[in-house]
Coordinates of C-alpha atoms in Angstrom, one line a residue:
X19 CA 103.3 107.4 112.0
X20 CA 102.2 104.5 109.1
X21 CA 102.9 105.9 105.7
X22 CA 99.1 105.7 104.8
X23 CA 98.8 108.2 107.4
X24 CA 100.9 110.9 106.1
X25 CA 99.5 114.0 104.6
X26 CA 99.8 113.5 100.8
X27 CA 101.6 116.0 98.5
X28 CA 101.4 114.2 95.4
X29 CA 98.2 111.9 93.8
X30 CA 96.7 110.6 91.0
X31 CA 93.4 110.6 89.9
X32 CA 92.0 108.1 87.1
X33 CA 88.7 108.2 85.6
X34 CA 86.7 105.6 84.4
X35 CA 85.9 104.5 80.7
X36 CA 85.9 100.8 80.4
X37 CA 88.2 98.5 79.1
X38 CA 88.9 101.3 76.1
X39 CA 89.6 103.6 78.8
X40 CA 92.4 101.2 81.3
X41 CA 93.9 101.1 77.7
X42 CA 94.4 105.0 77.2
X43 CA 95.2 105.4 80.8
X44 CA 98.0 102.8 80.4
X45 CA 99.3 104.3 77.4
X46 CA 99.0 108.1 78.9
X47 CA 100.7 107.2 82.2
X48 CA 103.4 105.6 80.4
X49 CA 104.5 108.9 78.3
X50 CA 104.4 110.7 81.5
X51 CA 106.3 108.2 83.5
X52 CA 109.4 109.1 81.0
X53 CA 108.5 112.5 80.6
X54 CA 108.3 114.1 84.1
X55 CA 111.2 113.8 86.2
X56 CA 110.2 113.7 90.3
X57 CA 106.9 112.5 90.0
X58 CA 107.3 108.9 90.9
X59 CA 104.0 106.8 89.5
X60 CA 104.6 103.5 92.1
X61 CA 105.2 106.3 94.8
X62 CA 102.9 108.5 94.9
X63 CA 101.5 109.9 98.4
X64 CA 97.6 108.6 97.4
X65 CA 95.8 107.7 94.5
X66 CA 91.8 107.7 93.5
X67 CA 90.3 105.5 90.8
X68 CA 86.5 105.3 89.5
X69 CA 85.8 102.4 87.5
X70 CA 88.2 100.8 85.1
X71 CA 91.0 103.7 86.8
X72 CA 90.3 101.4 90.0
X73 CA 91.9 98.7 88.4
X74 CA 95.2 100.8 87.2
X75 CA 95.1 102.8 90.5
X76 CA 95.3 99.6 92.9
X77 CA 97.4 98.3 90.5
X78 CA 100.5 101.6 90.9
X79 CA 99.7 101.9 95.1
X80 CA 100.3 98.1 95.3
X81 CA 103.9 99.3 93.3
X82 CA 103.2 97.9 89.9
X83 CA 104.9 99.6 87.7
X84 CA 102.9 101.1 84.6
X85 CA 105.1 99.0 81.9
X86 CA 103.7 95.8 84.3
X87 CA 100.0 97.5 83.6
X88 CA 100.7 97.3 80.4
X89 CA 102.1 93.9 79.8
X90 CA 98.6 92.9 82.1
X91 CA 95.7 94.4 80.6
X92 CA 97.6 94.5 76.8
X93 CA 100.5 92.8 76.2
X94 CA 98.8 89.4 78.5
X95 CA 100.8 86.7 76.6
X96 CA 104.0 88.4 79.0
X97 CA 101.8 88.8 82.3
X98 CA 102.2 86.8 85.1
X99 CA 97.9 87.7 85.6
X100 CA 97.2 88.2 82.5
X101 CA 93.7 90.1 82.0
X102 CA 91.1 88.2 79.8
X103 CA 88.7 90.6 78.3
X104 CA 86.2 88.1 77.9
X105 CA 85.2 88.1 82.1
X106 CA 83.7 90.7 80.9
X107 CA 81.0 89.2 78.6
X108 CA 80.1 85.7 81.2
X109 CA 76.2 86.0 81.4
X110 CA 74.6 86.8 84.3
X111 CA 73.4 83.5 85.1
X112 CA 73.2 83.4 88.8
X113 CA 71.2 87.2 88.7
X114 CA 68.5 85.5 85.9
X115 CA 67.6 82.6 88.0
X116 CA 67.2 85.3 91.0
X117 CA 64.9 87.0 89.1
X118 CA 63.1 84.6 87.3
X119 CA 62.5 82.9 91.0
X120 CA 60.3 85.7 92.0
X121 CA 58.0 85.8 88.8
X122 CA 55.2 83.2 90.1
X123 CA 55.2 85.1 93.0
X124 CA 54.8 89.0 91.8
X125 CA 52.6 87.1 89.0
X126 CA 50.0 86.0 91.5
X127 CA 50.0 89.6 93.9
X128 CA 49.4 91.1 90.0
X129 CA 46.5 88.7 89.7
X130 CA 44.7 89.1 92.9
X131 CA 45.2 93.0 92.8
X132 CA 43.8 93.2 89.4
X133 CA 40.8 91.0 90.0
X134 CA 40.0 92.6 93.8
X135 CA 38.8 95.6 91.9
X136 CA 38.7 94.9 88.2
X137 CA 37.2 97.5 86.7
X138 CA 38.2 100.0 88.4
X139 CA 42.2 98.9 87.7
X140 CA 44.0 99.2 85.2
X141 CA 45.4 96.2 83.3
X142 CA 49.0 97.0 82.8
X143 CA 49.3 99.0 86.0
X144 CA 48.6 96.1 87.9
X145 CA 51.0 94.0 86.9
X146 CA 53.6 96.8 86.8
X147 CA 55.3 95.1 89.6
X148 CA 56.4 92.5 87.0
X149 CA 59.2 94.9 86.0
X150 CA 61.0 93.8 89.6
X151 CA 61.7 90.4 87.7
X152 CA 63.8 92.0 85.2
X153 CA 68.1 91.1 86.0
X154 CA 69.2 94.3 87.2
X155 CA 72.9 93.4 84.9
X156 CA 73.4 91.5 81.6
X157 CA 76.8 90.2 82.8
X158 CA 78.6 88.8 85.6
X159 CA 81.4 91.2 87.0
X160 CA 82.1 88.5 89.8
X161 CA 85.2 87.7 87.6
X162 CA 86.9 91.2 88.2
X163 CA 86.6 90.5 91.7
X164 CA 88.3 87.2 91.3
X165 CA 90.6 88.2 88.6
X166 CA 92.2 91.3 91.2
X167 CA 91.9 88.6 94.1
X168 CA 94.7 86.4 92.2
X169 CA 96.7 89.4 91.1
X170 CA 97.0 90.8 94.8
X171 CA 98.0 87.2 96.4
X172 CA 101.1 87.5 94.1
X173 CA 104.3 88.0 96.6
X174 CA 104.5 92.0 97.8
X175 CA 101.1 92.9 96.8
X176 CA 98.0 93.1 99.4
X177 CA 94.0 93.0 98.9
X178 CA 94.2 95.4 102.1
X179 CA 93.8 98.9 101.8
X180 CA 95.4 99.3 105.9
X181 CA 98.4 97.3 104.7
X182 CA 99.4 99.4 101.4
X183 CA 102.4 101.9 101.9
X184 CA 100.1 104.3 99.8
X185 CA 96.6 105.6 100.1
X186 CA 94.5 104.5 97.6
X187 CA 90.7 105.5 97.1
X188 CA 88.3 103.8 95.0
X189 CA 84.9 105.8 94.8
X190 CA 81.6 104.0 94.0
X191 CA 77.4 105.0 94.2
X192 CA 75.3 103.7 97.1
X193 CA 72.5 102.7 95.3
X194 CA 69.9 103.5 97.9
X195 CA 71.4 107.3 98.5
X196 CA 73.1 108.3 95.3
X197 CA 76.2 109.1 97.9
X198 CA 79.7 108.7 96.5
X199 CA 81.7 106.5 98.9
X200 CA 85.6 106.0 98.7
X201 CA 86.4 102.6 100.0
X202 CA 90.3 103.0 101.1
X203 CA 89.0 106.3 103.9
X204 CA 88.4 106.0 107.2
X205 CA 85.3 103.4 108.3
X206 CA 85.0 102.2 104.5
X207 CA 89.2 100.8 104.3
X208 CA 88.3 97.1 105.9
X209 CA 86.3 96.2 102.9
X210 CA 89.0 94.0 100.3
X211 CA 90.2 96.2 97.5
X212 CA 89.0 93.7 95.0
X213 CA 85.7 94.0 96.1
X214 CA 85.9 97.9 95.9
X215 CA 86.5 97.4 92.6
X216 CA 84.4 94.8 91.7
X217 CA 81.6 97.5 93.0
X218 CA 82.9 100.9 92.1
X219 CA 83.1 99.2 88.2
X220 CA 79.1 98.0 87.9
X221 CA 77.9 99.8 85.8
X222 CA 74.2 100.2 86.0
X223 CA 72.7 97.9 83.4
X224 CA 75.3 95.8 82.5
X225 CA 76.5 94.8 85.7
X226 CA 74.7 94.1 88.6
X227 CA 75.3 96.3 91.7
X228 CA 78.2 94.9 94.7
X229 CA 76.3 94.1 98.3
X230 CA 78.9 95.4 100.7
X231 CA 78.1 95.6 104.3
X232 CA 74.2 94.5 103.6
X233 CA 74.6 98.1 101.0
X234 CA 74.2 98.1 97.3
X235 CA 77.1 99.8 95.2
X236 CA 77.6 100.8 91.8
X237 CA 80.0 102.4 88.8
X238 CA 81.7 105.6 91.0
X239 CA 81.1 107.3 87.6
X240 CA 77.4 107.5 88.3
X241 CA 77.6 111.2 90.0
X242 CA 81.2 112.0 88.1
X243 CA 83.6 110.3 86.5
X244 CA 86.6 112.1 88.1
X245 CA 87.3 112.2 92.2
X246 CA 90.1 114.2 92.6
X247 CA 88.0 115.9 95.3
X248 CA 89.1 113.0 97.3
X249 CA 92.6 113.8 96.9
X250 CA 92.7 117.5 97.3
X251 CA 90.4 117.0 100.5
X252 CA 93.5 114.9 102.1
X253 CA 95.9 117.7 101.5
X254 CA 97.4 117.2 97.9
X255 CA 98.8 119.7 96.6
X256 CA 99.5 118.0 93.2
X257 CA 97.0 116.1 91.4
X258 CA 97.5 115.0 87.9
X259 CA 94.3 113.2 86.4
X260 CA 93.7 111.2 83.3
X261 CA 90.1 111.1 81.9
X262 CA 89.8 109.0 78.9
X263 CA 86.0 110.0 77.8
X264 CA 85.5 113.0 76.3
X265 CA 82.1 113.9 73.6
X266 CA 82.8 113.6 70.4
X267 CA 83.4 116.6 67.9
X268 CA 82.4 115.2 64.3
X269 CA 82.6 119.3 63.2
X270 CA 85.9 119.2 64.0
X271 CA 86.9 115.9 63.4
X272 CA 86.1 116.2 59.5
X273 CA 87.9 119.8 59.7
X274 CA 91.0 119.1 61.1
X275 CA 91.6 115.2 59.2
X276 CA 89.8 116.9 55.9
X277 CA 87.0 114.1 56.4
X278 CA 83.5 114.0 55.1
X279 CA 81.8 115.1 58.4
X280 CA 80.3 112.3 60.4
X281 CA 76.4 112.4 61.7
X282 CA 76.4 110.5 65.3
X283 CA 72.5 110.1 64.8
X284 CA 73.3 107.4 62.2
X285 CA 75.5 105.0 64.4
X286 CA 71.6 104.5 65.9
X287 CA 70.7 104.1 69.4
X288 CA 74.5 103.1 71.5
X289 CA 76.3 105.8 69.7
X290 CA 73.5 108.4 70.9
X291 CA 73.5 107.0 73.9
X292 CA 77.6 106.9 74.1
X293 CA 77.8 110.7 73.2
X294 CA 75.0 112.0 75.8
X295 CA 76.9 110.0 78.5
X296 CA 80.0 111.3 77.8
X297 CA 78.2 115.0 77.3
X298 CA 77.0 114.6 81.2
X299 CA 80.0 113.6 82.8
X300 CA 82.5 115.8 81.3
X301 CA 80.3 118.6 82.0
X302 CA 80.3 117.5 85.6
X303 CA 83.8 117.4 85.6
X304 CA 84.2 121.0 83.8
X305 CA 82.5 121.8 86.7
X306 CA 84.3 120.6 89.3
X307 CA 87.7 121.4 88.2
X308 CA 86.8 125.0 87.8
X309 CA 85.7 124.8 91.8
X310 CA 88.6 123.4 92.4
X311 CA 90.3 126.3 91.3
X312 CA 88.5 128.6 93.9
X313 CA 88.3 125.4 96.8
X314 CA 92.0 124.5 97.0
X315 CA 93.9 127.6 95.8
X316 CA 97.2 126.0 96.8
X317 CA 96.9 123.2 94.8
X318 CA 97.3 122.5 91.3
X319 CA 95.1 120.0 89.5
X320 CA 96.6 119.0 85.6
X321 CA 94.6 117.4 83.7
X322 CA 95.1 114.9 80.1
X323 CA 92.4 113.3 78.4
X324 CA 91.9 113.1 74.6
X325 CA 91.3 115.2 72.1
X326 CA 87.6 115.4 71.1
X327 CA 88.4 114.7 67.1
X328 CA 89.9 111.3 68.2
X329 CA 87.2 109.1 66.7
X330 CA 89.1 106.3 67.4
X331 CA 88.2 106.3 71.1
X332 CA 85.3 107.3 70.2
X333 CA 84.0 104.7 68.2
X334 CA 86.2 101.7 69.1
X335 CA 84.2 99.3 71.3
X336 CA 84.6 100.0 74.2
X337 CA 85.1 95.9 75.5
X338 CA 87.3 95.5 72.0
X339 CA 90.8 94.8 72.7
X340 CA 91.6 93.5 68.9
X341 CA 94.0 97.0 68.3
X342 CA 94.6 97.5 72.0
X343 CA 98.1 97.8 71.0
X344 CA 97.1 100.6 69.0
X345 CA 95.1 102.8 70.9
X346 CA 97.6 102.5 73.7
X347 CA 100.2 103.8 71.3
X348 CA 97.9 106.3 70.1
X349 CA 97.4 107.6 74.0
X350 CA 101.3 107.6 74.4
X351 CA 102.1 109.3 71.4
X352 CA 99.1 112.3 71.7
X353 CA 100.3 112.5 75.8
X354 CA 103.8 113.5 74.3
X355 CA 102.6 115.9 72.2
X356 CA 100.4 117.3 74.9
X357 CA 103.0 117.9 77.3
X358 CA 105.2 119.6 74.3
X359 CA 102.5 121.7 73.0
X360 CA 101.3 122.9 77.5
X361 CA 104.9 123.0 78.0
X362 CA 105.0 126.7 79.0
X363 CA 101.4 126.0 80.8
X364 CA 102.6 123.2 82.4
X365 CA 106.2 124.0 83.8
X366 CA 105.7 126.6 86.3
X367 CA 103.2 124.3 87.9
X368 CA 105.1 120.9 88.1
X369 CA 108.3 123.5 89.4
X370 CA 106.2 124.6 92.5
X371 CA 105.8 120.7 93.5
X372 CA 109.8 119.6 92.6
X373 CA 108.6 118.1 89.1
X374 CA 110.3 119.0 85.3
X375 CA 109.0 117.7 82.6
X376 CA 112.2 116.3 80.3
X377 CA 112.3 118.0 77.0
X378 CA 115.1 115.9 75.7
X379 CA 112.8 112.9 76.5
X380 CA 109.8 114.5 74.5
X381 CA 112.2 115.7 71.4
X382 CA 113.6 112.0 70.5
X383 CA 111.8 111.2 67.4
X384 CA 112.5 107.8 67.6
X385 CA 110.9 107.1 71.0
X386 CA 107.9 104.8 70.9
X387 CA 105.8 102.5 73.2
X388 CA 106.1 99.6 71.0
X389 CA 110.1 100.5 70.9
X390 CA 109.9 100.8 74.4
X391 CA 107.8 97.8 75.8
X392 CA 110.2 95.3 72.8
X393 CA 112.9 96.7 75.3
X394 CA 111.5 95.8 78.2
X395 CA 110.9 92.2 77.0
X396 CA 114.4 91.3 76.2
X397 CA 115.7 92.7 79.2
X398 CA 113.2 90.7 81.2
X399 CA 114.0 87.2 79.1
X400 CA 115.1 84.4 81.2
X401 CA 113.7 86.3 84.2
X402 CA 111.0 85.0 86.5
X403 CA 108.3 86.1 89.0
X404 CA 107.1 89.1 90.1
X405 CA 109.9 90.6 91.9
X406 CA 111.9 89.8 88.9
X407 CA 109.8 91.9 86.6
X408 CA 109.7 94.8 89.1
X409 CA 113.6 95.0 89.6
X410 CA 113.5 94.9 85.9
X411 CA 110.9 97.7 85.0
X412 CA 112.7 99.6 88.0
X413 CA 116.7 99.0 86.5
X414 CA 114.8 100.7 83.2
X415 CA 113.5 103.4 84.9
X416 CA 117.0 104.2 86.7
X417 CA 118.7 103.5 83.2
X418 CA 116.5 106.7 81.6
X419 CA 116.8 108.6 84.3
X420 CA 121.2 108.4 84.1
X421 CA 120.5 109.2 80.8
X422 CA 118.4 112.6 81.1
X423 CA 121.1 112.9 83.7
X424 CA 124.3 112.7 81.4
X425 CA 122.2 114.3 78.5
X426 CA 121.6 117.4 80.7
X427 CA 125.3 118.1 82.0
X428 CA 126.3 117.9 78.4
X429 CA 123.8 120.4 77.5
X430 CA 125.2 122.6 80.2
X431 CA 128.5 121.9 80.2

């Protein structure tokens, strides 16, 4: 039996978010990678990303390491692919001319069909079919197709979801249905996994949707911005998910910082629109979690996302990367604190499944993810390659883990 065809007891599920959002995930998953002890992030049984969790999702089931996620999409002066934010932001070039091709003809059905009855028609309405000329995306997401392309030639790494050692399912939005699709299952896995995420990360508007197959696909956030359905139908029975957008509180952001309360209304029309899209999809996820409760009694499904006074991800661009540093700190830092203050919660659950979450790890003041990635770095100088920088991030990992090890038999002794 292939590995990929194994029932899966353990998964991951990432939500999507942007750019702003790979960076929180990045920075969550790397507090938990230190923090829980038998849940293995590169080995995991399967793994489901929407959107920008595609790209850290196929990044971990293709065995990247989330300290080599980091050094990609924040640290990129250290990557080997480093991830330039500004693919994002190419113009649409190739979609305007499309578009603009088709304006003498719609202009001159408009014409006729206004003119074969002219006063009975109405003027606008008959050229109403003008609206088909308008680009269906501002930018060009072709480059995150051709930016994961490069990353999954590098040795060990595959663009094929039948040759990964993991499952991995990356959900996207027919167009023409509404229907979720996860590109990785059965009759969808032959598509490249760069193209699944080129299409499950098109956001409607700004990108333009992915033909795959003679189908239109777009954002896999569209219907909700968390699949870990897909998981839990597979047979996990532990699924931890990380959701980086979450509405806004500005009541209880000014109470608990003891600032003068924000109005959202006065950040105009993208911060109104930002707040009612996060609104809609977290309440679709509420909503599916608590069926998951009742659906899949036997499993457990833990969730971390951010608080909802954290303006900073709330108001941060969401294609900035100038304090991506930050923010990922910020993630690591509030993940820490999360696991210490749902320790209790949180225990008995990871027990059932074989995990612990390390208090020792969680108690050292001194731990950061600056202090942590500055140790990485100079144990990886005058190393090359990819398999170098694995073995390296992996002899870290091991390193902790003797660590906890020898802390705990003291404790006990």
């Amino acid at each position: 039996m292939k590995p990929t065809d194994r029932q899966p007891r353990m998964a991951l599920a990432l939500a999507g978010g942007g750019p702003l959002g790979a960076i929180y995930e990045i920075g969550a998953l790397m507090a938990l990678s230190e923090a829980l002890d038998g849940f293995d992030f590169t080995d995991l049984d399967a793994y489901v990303g929407v959107s920008a969790g595609g790209f850290i999702a196929a990044g971990l089931a293709n065995g990247l390491s989330p300290a080599y996620m980091y050094r990609m999409f924040i640290d990129s002066e250290s990557a080997e692919v480093p991830f330039d934010p500004e693919m994002l932001l190419k113009p649409a070039f190739g979609e305007y001319g499309r578009r603009a091709a088709t304006v003498p003809a719609l202009l001159l059905e408009s014409l006729r069909e206004y003119f074969r009855r002219p006063l009975r028609q109405d003027f606008v309405a008959s050229f109403q079919r003008l609206s088909q000329a308008v680009p269906t995306g501002i930018f060009d997401n072709a480059g995150v197709g051709d930016f994961m392309k490069r990353l999954f030639m590098l040795p060990g790494l595959t663009n094929d979801f039948r040759q990964l050692k993991r499952r991995l399912f990356l959900v996207a939005t027919d167009l023409d249905s509404g229907a979720s699709i996860a590109f990785g299952s059965r009759g969808y896995d032959h598509v490249p996994i760069a193209t699944a995420i080129q299409a499950g990360s098109a956001l409607p508007g700004l990108f333009p949707p992915v033909e795959i197959d003679g189908r239109w696909f777009v954002d896999g956030a569209l219907k909700k911005t968390l699949h870990a359905s897909v998981a839990l139908r597979e047979g996990a029975k532990l699924v931890i998910c990380i959701n980086p957008l979450v509405p806004f509180d500005a009541k209880l952001a000014s109470h608990e910082r003891h600032l003068k309360r924000r109005q959202l209304v006065d950040g105009g029309l993208p911060v109104v629109l930002a707040q009612t899209f996060r609104a809609i999809i977290h309440s679709r996820m509420e909503a599916g979690l608590a069926k998951y409760d009742n659906e899949y009694k036997d499993a457990d499904v833990i969730l971390f996302e951010p608080h909802r006074d954290d303006a900073d991800m709330f108001f941060t661009n969401m294609f900035s990367y100038a304090e991506r540093k930050r923010l990922s700190e910020q993630a690591y830092r509030k993940t820490r604190e999360e696991l210490l203050r749902r320790y209790d919660e949180l225990a008995p659950k990871l027990a059932r499944h074989g995990v612990s979450i390390n208090r020792a790890v969680l108690d050292d003041p001194h731990r950061s993810l600056a202090r942590r990635m500055g140790q990485l770095k100079r144990r990886r100088a005058g190393t090359m390659g990819l398999t170098a920088l694995r073995l390296s991030d992996t002899l870290d990992d091991l390193a902790q883990g003797l660590k906890r090890l020898q802390l705990r038999q003291r404790q006990t002794a």
